[in-house]
Coordinates of N, CA and C in Angstrom, one line a residue:
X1 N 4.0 8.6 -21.5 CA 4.7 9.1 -20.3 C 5.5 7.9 -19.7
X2 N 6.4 8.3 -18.5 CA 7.2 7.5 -18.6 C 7.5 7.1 -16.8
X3 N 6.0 6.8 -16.6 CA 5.3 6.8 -15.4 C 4.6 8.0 -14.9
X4 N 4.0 7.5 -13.7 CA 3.0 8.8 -13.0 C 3.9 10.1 -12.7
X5 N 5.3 10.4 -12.2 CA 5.6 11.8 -12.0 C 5.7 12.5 -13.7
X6 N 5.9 11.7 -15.1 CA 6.2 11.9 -16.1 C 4.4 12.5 -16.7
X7 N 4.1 11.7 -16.2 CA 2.0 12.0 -16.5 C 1.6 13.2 -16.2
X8 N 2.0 13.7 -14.8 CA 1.3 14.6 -14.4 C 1.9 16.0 -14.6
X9 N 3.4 16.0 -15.3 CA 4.3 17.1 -15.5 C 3.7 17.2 -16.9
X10 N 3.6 16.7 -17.7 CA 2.9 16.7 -18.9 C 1.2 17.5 -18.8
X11 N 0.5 17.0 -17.9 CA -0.7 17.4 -17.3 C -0.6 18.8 -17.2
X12 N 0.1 19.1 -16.6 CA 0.1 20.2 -15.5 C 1.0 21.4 -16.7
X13 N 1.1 21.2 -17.8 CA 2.3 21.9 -18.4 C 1.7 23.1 -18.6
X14 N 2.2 24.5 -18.6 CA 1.7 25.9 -18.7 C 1.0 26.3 -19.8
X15 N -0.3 26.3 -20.2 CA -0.6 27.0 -21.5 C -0.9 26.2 -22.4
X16 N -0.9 24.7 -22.0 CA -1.6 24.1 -22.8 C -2.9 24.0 -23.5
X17 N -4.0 24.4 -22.3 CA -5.5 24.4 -22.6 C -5.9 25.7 -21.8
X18 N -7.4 25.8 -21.9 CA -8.2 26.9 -21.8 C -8.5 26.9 -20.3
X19 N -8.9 25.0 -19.8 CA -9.1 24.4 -18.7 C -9.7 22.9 -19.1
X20 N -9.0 22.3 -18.3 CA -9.8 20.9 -18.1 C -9.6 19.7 -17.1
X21 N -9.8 18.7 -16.7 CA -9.5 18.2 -15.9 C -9.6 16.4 -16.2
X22 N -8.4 15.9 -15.1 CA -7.5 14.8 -15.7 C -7.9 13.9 -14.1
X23 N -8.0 12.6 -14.3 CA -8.4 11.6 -13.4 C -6.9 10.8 -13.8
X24 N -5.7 11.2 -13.0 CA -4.8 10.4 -13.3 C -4.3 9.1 -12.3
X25 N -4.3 7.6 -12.6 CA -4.5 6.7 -11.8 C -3.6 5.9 -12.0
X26 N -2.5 5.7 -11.0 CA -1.5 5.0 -11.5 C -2.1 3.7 -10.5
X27 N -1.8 2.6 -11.1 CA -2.2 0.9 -10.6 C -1.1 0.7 -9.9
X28 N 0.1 0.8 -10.3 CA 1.5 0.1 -9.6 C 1.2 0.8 -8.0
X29 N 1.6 1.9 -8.0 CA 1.4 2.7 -6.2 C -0.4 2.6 -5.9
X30 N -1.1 2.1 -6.9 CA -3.0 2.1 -5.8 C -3.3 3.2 -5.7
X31 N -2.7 4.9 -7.0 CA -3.1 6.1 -6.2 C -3.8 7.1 -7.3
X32 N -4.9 7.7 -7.0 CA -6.1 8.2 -8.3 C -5.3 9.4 -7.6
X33 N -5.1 10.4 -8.5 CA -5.1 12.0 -8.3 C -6.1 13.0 -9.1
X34 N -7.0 13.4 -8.7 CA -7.7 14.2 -9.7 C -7.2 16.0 -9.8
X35 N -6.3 16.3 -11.1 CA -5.9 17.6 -11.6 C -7.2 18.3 -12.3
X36 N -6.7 19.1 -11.7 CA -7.5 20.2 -12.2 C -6.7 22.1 -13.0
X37 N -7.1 22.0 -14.4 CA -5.9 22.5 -15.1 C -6.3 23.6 -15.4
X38 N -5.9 25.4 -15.1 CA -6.3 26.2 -16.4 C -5.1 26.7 -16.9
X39 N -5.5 27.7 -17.8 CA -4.4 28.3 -18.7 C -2.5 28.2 -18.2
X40 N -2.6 29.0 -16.7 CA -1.8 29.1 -16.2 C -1.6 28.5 -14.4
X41 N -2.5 27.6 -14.5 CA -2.2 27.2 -13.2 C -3.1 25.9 -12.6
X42 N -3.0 25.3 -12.1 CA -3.3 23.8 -11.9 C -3.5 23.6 -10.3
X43 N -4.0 22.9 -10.0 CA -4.4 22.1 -8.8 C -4.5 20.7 -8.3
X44 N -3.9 19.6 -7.6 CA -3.9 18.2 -7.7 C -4.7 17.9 -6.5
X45 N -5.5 17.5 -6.7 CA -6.5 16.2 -4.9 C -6.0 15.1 -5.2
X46 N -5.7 14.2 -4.1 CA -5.4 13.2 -4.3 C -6.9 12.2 -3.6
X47 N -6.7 11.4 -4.6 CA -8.7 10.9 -3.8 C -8.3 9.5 -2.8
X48 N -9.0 9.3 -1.7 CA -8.4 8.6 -1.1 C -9.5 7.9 -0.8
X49 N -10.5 7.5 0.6 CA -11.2 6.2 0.5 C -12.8 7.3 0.4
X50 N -12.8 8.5 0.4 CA -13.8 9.2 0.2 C -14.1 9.7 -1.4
X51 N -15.5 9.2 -1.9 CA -15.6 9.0 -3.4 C -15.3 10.7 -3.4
X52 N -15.2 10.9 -4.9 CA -15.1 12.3 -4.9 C -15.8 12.6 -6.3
X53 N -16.6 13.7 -6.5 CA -17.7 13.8 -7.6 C -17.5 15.3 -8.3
X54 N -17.0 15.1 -9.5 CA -17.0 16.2 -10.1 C -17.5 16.5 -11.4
X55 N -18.3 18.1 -11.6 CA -19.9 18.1 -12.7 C -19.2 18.9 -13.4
X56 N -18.2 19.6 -14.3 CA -17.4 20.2 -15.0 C -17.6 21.7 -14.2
X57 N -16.9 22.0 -13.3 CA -16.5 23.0 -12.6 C -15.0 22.9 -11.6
X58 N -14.3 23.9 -11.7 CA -13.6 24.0 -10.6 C -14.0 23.3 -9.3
X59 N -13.4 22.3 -8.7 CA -13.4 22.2 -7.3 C -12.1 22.4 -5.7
X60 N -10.7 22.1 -6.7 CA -9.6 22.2 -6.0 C -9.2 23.7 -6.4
X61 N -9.4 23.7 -7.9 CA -8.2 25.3 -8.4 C -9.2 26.4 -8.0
X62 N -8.6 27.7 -7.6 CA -9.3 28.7 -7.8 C -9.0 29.4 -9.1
X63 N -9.7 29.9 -9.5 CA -10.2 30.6 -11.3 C -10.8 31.2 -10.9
X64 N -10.1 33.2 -10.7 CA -11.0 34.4 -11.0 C -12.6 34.2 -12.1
X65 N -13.1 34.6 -11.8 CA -14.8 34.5 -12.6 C -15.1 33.2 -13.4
X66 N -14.8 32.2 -13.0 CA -15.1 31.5 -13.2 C -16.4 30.8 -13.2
X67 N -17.3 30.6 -14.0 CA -18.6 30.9 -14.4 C -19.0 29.3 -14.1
X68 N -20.3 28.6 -13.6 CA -20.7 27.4 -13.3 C -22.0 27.0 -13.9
X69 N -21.7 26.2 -14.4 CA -23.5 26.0 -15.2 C -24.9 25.5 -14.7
X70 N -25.7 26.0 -14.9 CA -27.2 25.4 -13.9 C -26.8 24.0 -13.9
X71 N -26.2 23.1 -14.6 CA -26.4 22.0 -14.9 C -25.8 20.9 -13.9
X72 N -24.2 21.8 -14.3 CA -23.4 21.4 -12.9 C -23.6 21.7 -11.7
X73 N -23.7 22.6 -11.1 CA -25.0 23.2 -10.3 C -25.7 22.2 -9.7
X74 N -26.2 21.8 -10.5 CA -27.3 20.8 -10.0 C -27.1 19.4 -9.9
X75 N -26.2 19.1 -10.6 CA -25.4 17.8 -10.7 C -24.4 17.6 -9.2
X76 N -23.4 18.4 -8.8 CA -22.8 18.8 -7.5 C -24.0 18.4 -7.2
X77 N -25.2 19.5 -6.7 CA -26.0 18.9 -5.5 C -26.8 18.1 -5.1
X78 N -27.0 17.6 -6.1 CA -28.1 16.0 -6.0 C -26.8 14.9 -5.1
X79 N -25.6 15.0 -6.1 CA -24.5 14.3 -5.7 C -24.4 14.1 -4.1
X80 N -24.2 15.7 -3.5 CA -23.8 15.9 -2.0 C -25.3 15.5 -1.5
X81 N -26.5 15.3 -2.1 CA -27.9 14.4 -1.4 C -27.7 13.7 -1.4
X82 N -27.0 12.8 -1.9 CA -27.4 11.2 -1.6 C -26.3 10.8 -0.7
X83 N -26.3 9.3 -0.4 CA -26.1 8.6 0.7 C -24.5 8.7 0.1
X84 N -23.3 8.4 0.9 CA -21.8 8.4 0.1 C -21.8 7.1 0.0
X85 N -21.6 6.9 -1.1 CA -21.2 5.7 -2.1 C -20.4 4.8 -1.3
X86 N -20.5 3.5 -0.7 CA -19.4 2.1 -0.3 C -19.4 1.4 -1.2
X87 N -19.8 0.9 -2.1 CA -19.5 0.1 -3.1 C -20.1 0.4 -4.3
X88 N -19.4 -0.8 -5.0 CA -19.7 -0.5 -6.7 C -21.2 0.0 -7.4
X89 N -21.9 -1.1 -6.8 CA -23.5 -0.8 -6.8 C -24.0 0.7 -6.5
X90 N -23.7 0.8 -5.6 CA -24.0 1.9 -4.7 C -23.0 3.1 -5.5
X91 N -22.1 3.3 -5.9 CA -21.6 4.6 -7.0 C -22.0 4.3 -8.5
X92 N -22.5 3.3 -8.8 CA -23.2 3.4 -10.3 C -25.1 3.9 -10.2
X93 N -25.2 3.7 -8.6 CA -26.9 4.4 -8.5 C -26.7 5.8 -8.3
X94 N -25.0 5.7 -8.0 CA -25.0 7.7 -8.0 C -24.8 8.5 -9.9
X95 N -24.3 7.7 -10.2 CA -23.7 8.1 -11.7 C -25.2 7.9 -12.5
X96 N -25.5 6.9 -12.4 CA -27.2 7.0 -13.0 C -28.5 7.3 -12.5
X97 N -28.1 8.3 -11.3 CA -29.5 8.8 -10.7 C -30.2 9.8 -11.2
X98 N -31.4 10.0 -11.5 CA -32.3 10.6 -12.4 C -33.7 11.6 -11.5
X99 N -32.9 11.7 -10.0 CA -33.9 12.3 -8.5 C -33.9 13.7 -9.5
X100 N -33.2 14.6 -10.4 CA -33.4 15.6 -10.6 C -33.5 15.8 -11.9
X101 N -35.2 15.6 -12.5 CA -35.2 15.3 -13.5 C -34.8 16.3 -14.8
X102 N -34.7 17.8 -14.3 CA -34.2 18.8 -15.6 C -32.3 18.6 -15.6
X103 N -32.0 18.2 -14.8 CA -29.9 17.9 -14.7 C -30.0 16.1 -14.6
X104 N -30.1 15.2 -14.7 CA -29.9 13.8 -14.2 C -28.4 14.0 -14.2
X105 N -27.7 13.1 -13.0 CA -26.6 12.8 -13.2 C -25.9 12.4 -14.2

């Protein structure tokens, strides 16, 4: 791509995939956008000083019947129990927290 507006038009392109989602982070501008892709339609958050946690589910797009797994499920809410992450230390005890032992983060 041929910088970040060239990244995300590629991302975002109609009919590519089934669904999936893209942590796109350009270094030059300091700006993470997390996309969120399906068949026909997409959704962009831009993440700013609040961590943002996502378990393979829709969060920004809406998706008729869109089905969520116990796993993620449970992943989301251990997430939203703990303390919000300030530093590095403190978001790698969220990524490897193991409070819910049939889902661990």
């Amino acid at each position: 791509a041929d910088g970040a507006a060239d990244a995300l038009a590629r991302i975002t392109r109609r009919g590519q995939a089934g669904g999936h989602n893209v942590q796109l982070v350009d270094f030059c501008a300091r700006r993470i956008r997390n996309v969120e892709i399906a068949r026909d339609r997409s959704a962009i958050r831009d993440i700013g000083a609040e961590p943002f946690f996502h378990a393979n589910q829709y969060q920004t797009l809406r998706v008729p019947g869109q089905t969520i797994s116990p796993s993620s499920e449970h992943r989301l809410a251990r997430s939203q129990a703990l303390p919000t992450p300030r530093n590095l230390p403190e978001m790698l005890a969220v990524l490897g927290d193991q409070g819910d032992e049939r889902y661990p983060i």
